[in-house]
Every structure is written in structure tokens, then in C-alpha cells.
């Protein structure tokens, strides 16, 4: 009986204490629950009148509750003095605790170099465009002057996509280079055209330190009246100097790609030995960075651009090559094997 009374009293008291908002209310609460005439005091005083069996339990509980009241009173008093809501005080903030480290992400080395390349060409008036990675054979080969059975297709070990189209006979593949974007751009727009197209390309090849089955290229294309090989040379020369630094030497040599005529291979003097010859450049002093050339008249004709009126240049470069040269990375596979110890260095 008496124990019940105590519990009820306690819960009412704590309830009301929670609602107290100033010291006057707090004093009233103290008088009501802990004062000389309070129920609790009366229970404690009348312990002697209880039957012996009950006395002990009631006395212990009543004293416990009294102590709890006193402690809560003191706490509440302090909180009112500090003027902060109790909830805030409970969530005290220890500014001396060590902080929680926020992990910052970073850009992949390939993304960093792509950004740099795009910046340089944007600065020269090129627009950045993109094309699909799953591509029609038509764009990857046919429209680039490589009909079925053209031997140059062997330059591009191809990953074919095996599926049934409604048309039945339009083969699809993972693009082996970014050159199909040239065709897509020329189909849709009229000269003057100046675009670069960064993106992933795929080759059906065993991987080793210098080969990946997926890597990045940046394609470049300019078509207008009176564009000559000199424009190509000037553009790439400027690009190489902006990317690799002022003193860079750039070498142009004849090369063959079915979709350009003439075709060139572009190299820069070796960043490591400066042209003297070392392991990196295979003792040649030169490092190939891209393939390029004047857009083949046949390619222009296919997209309804009159080669008698317009001419253009195109180039395509491997992207990973550049950070590999710059940072002395000797294995291209490091780029896409997701090893944080590698990636964190950039
Ligand atoms: N697409 C060629 C390659 O992947 C590079 C290239 C692009 C050459 C444009 C000439 C012109 O090897």
C-alpha cells in the first residue's frame, strides 16, 4: 500500500520537475515534494507506526526516492542557472575528443589527365562530345573506310557483341577506338567542325604491362574549308607544349590509317632522357603519343561532306600513356585494378 503511494508520488514528482522552467517553480516543487509537510516526509516520519514487516522495505524505498529527488533538484537547479535547456546539457560536447576523420575522395589519374586534355583543346576552340561505347560495326569500321575483310581491321582486335537485332544483320561491337565519333559528329553537323571526343575503348587482347583490354582515347576532328596538314601540326604542336611543357620537341612521321590520307604518327622527345635514349623510349629518344592525319576524302563523301570543298584533320591518342610517362608508371594495369595504394598517390 504505502509502497504504491511512494511510486505514484515519484512518478508525479519527476513529471512535474520536467515541466519546471524557472527557479520560482523549482522552489515550489521542492517545498511540495521535499518540504517538511510533503507526503514523502510524512511517510518517513510515520515509519515507526508501520507493521514491522513493512517498515524495512518502505523505509529503504522512501529514502531512495528522497535521494533521487534531491539529486534531480540539484541537477535542475544547475541547468536553470546555466540557462540551457536540459536536453542540450545532456548532450554535452567534449571538444577535446579526437575528431572523426572525413575521408575525401579524389579524381582518378585518368580523369585528371582527361580534364587537362579537354581544357587544353577547349582553349583552342574545340567542343567536347561523346559517343557510345557499344557501337555499330558501321561506325567503327565501315564508315571509316574499312569495309568487311579490309586487312586494317586486324589492327583492332575486336570484342563483338553477340545479339539478335530485328534487322538481323547489323553487327555490333565494343568500339575499338574513338574514331567512330568522328562519323557521328559529321553526320549530324556541318563544317566548320572542331570537336574532341574522350572515352573508353576496348580491345580483345591479353593484358600485360603496356596493354589493357579497356583504355581511354581522345579523338580530335576539325573540318572546314582550307584545313591543311599544317593546321594539324600546329594544333598538335601547341597541345604537346601545353601538356608537357615549353621545350618539347614534336616529331611527325608517315603512318597508315585507312581513314586518313596522309596519315602520321606523332611522337615527342623522351621526357626521361630528353632524346638521348633510355629504357623508357627504347633507346630511340622518341615516344609515340598519337596517330593522326587528314580525313580521307572517302570518309567525307560518306557523310555528305564534299571533299572538293572541305578538308579536315583527325587525331586519336591513348590517354593512360601520358600519366605513365609523367609519373614513371610502368604498368598500365595499375590504372583499373582499384588498388587504393596506387590511386591515392595522385
Ligand atoms: N583511331 C586510331 C587508333 O586507335 C588513331 C587515329 C585517329 C589515327 C584519328 C588517325 C586519325 O589507332
XYZ file of C-alpha atoms and ligand atoms in Angstrom:
358
model
C 0.000 0.000 0.000
C 2.476 2.558 1.165
C 4.983 1.403 -1.424
C 2.446 2.050 -4.163
C 1.886 5.502 -2.784
C 5.621 6.161 -2.963
C 5.881 5.033 -6.586
C 2.949 7.189 -7.631
C 4.434 10.104 -5.829
C 7.790 9.601 -7.504
C 6.427 9.433 -10.998
C 4.257 12.513 -10.458
C 7.199 14.397 -8.990
C 9.549 13.637 -11.894
C 6.814 14.502 -14.345
C 6.314 17.892 -12.806
C 10.008 18.552 -12.426
C 10.360 18.086 -16.170
C 7.918 20.936 -16.702
C 9.659 23.361 -14.350
C 11.123 26.280 -16.274
C 12.326 28.774 -13.641
C 13.673 28.922 -10.125
C 10.388 30.053 -8.578
C 8.628 26.966 -9.903
C 11.560 24.887 -8.766
C 11.275 26.182 -5.197
C 7.541 25.391 -5.184
C 8.388 21.899 -6.416
C 10.957 21.468 -3.634
C 8.523 22.551 -0.950
C 5.833 20.287 -2.357
C 7.881 17.132 -2.677
C 10.712 17.523 -0.199
C 9.376 20.090 2.307
C 8.543 19.379 5.919
C 4.870 18.938 5.109
C 5.427 16.895 1.972
C 3.964 13.417 1.596
C 7.389 11.902 1.453
C 8.499 13.491 4.731
C 5.292 12.334 6.350
C 5.807 8.781 5.187
C 9.352 8.798 6.539
C 8.161 10.161 9.852
C 5.435 7.616 10.227
C 7.646 4.621 9.577
C 7.505 3.696 13.237
C 3.762 3.211 13.043
C 4.006 0.634 10.256
C 3.937 -3.073 10.951
C 7.445 -4.398 11.368
C 7.333 -6.491 8.161
C 6.502 -3.480 6.009
C 8.698 -0.960 7.770
C 12.005 -2.043 6.332
C 11.006 -2.088 2.650
C 9.080 1.148 2.802
C 11.858 2.921 4.680
C 14.501 1.881 2.174
C 12.412 2.861 -0.858
C 11.305 6.160 0.662
C 14.908 7.106 1.343
C 15.945 6.123 -2.156
C 13.223 8.292 -3.644
C 14.190 11.150 -1.376
C 17.789 10.954 -2.550
C 16.660 10.809 -6.163
C 14.501 13.898 -5.605
C 17.406 15.755 -4.085
C 19.770 14.796 -6.880
C 17.277 15.791 -9.554
C 16.608 19.030 -7.769
C 20.303 19.870 -7.745
C 20.674 18.980 -11.391
C 17.664 21.009 -12.399
C 18.898 23.946 -10.375
C 22.230 23.869 -12.108
C 20.639 23.675 -15.512
C 18.368 26.603 -14.799
C 21.340 28.632 -13.652
C 23.207 27.835 -16.821
C 20.171 28.838 -18.798
C 20.462 25.944 -21.246
C 17.681 23.514 -21.996
C 18.263 20.240 -20.197
C 18.257 18.256 -23.387
C 21.192 20.261 -24.666
C 23.124 19.868 -21.448
C 22.704 16.123 -21.502
C 24.217 16.028 -24.967
C 27.340 17.699 -23.767
C 30.058 18.170 -26.360
C 33.606 17.326 -25.482
C 35.716 19.430 -27.793
C 38.862 17.688 -26.650
C 37.790 14.336 -28.087
C 39.649 13.370 -31.272
C 37.570 14.284 -34.319
C 36.055 11.873 -36.765
C 38.114 11.872 -39.909
C 36.150 12.649 -43.041
C 37.525 10.595 -45.898
C 37.957 12.697 -49.006
C 37.647 11.124 -52.411
C 39.916 12.128 -55.252
C 39.881 12.075 -59.009
C 41.251 9.032 -60.753
C 44.568 9.762 -62.541
C 42.843 9.094 -65.880
C 40.100 11.582 -65.064
C 42.686 14.145 -64.070
C 44.550 13.856 -67.348
C 41.321 13.825 -69.365
C 40.316 17.066 -67.680
C 43.664 18.560 -68.593
C 43.444 17.445 -72.220
C 39.876 18.731 -72.555
C 40.892 22.066 -71.037
C 43.723 22.493 -73.500
C 41.577 21.746 -76.548
C 38.640 23.774 -75.240
C 41.074 26.649 -75.043
C 41.765 26.153 -78.754
C 38.083 26.232 -79.644
C 37.297 22.515 -79.675
C 33.975 21.310 -78.361
C 33.867 18.194 -76.162
C 31.489 15.479 -77.416
C 30.868 11.846 -76.577
C 29.757 8.721 -78.385
C 28.549 5.256 -77.389
C 30.913 2.504 -76.250
C 28.691 -0.222 -77.682
C 28.909 0.734 -81.323
C 27.706 -0.430 -84.696
C 30.303 -2.080 -86.844
C 29.356 0.513 -89.428
C 30.731 3.428 -87.413
C 33.731 1.614 -86.015
C 34.931 0.231 -89.369
C 32.803 0.595 -92.452
C 32.307 4.353 -92.415
C 35.974 4.755 -91.569
C 36.946 3.258 -94.890
C 37.459 -0.248 -93.557
C 34.937 -2.459 -95.349
C 34.466 -6.085 -94.331
C 37.654 -8.038 -94.997
C 39.789 -4.910 -95.036
C 43.128 -6.037 -93.613
C 43.355 -2.950 -91.402
C 40.609 -4.428 -89.233
C 43.337 -6.694 -87.909
C 44.902 -3.665 -86.243
C 41.923 -3.665 -83.939
C 41.343 -6.901 -82.054
C 37.600 -6.588 -81.639
C 35.146 -7.583 -78.934
C 31.945 -8.383 -80.812
C 28.558 -8.135 -79.203
C 26.531 -11.218 -79.816
C 22.828 -10.482 -80.089
C 19.933 -10.656 -82.469
C 18.722 -7.413 -83.954
C 15.377 -7.042 -85.591
C 17.145 -6.125 -88.755
C 19.118 -9.284 -88.203
C 22.386 -8.306 -89.778
C 23.716 -5.159 -88.134
C 26.750 -6.333 -86.215
C 27.615 -4.546 -83.014
C 30.867 -4.348 -81.086
C 32.637 -2.555 -78.293
C 34.310 0.320 -80.088
C 37.990 -0.319 -80.631
C 38.805 3.377 -80.933
C 37.084 6.740 -80.579
C 37.192 7.399 -84.340
C 33.535 6.334 -84.838
C 32.595 9.527 -83.008
C 34.085 11.423 -85.976
C 31.437 9.874 -88.216
C 28.619 10.513 -85.766
C 29.614 14.171 -85.488
C 29.987 14.684 -89.238
C 26.624 13.014 -89.904
C 24.892 15.457 -87.611
C 26.675 18.744 -88.168
C 28.089 20.832 -90.963
C 31.551 22.335 -91.183
C 33.146 24.209 -89.568
C 33.597 21.371 -87.075
C 36.040 21.317 -84.229
C 35.472 18.599 -81.643
C 37.309 16.289 -79.323
C 35.784 13.050 -78.088
C 37.197 11.427 -74.957
C 36.087 7.976 -73.897
C 36.684 4.307 -73.276
C 37.717 1.895 -75.977
C 38.081 -1.887 -75.930
C 40.442 -4.400 -77.472
C 40.243 -8.171 -77.410
C 43.767 -8.597 -76.152
C 45.721 -10.322 -73.451
C 46.782 -7.758 -70.862
C 50.366 -7.020 -69.985
C 52.331 -4.056 -68.673
C 51.549 -1.969 -71.762
C 48.185 -3.418 -72.842
C 44.776 -3.302 -71.267
C 41.580 -4.638 -72.813
C 39.904 -1.358 -71.853
C 41.592 2.013 -72.002
C 40.883 5.615 -72.912
C 41.394 7.618 -76.048
C 40.763 11.193 -77.031
C 39.715 11.747 -80.609
C 40.096 15.088 -82.327
C 38.417 16.293 -85.503
C 38.477 19.575 -87.395
C 36.690 20.052 -90.712
C 36.467 23.305 -92.619
C 37.466 24.954 -95.863
C 41.221 25.103 -96.388
C 42.310 22.951 -93.496
C 45.772 21.554 -94.203
C 48.363 19.320 -92.615
C 49.998 22.481 -91.324
C 46.909 23.103 -89.170
C 47.190 19.598 -87.775
C 50.860 20.097 -86.993
C 50.297 23.467 -85.409
C 47.438 22.186 -83.265
C 49.273 19.120 -82.016
C 52.482 21.018 -81.502
C 50.665 23.522 -79.340
C 48.911 20.726 -77.478
C 52.179 18.905 -76.733
C 53.787 22.076 -75.449
C 50.853 22.920 -73.196
C 50.651 19.421 -71.806
C 54.316 18.537 -71.494
C 55.998 21.921 -71.235
C 57.567 24.553 -73.424
C 60.760 22.915 -74.615
C 59.069 19.817 -76.052
C 60.102 18.582 -79.476
C 57.388 17.022 -81.612
C 58.082 14.595 -84.432
C 55.729 13.782 -87.299
C 56.315 10.678 -89.379
C 54.313 8.919 -92.053
C 51.930 6.247 -90.845
C 48.938 4.432 -92.235
C 45.322 4.504 -91.088
C 42.602 3.741 -93.648
C 40.530 6.753 -92.639
C 43.201 9.405 -93.182
C 45.391 10.398 -96.100
C 48.129 11.201 -95.480
C 48.448 9.571 -92.067
C 51.025 10.483 -89.453
C 52.353 9.175 -86.232
C 53.243 11.814 -83.679
C 55.961 11.457 -81.088
C 57.528 13.751 -78.504
C 61.109 13.690 -77.359
C 61.521 11.374 -74.387
C 60.653 13.030 -71.083
C 63.162 10.921 -69.222
C 66.318 11.150 -71.302
C 65.449 14.248 -73.347
C 66.199 12.396 -76.585
C 69.488 10.745 -75.680
C 67.903 7.294 -75.473
C 66.849 5.284 -72.440
C 64.810 2.278 -71.389
C 61.513 4.150 -71.449
C 61.821 5.229 -75.077
C 63.530 2.031 -76.153
C 66.717 3.966 -76.882
C 65.041 5.866 -79.705
C 64.751 9.158 -77.852
C 61.127 9.461 -79.002
C 57.806 8.450 -77.534
C 54.744 7.978 -79.721
C 51.714 9.675 -78.333
C 49.139 9.594 -81.095
C 48.019 8.742 -84.609
C 46.637 11.397 -86.905
C 46.142 12.543 -90.455
C 43.963 14.358 -92.981
C 40.443 12.957 -93.070
C 40.201 10.634 -96.070
C 38.066 12.057 -98.940
C 36.142 8.795 -98.993
C 35.205 9.253 -95.334
C 33.987 12.795 -96.022
C 31.958 11.676 -99.026
C 30.135 9.063 -96.967
C 28.824 11.688 -94.577
C 27.845 14.036 -97.413
C 30.648 16.496 -96.958
C 32.112 17.465 -100.313
C 35.864 16.729 -100.257
C 36.331 19.164 -103.129
C 35.178 21.962 -100.843
C 36.108 20.824 -97.381
C 39.063 19.140 -95.769
C 39.833 18.136 -92.235
C 42.304 16.632 -89.871
C 41.790 13.976 -87.209
C 43.870 12.528 -84.442
C 43.487 9.902 -81.754
C 45.623 9.498 -78.684
C 45.942 6.985 -75.900
C 45.313 8.644 -72.566
C 46.969 6.413 -69.965
C 50.240 6.790 -71.827
C 50.501 10.352 -70.584
C 50.362 9.840 -66.794
C 52.562 6.772 -67.316
C 55.216 8.979 -68.883
C 54.759 11.762 -66.444
C 54.881 9.734 -63.243
C 57.015 6.834 -64.405
C 54.188 4.282 -64.035
C 55.449 1.084 -65.605
C 52.261 -0.984 -65.745
C 49.004 0.165 -67.341
C 47.070 -2.498 -65.431
C 47.548 -0.472 -62.247
C 45.004 2.069 -63.512
C 41.967 -0.168 -63.394
C 42.773 -2.727 -60.726
C 41.369 -0.492 -57.984
C 44.353 -0.702 -55.685
C 43.957 2.262 -53.344
C 47.648 2.283 -52.544
C 48.229 3.168 -56.180
C 45.278 5.504 -56.685
C 45.957 7.520 -53.522
C 49.243 8.736 -54.948
C 47.555 11.075 -57.412
N 41.879 5.536 -84.231
C 43.298 5.355 -84.410
C 43.772 4.277 -83.430
O 43.063 3.938 -82.500
C 44.050 6.631 -84.153
C 43.760 7.691 -85.172
C 42.704 8.565 -85.004
C 44.564 7.801 -86.317
C 42.475 9.550 -85.942
C 44.307 8.763 -87.241
C 43.273 9.639 -87.049
O 44.837 3.728 -83.574
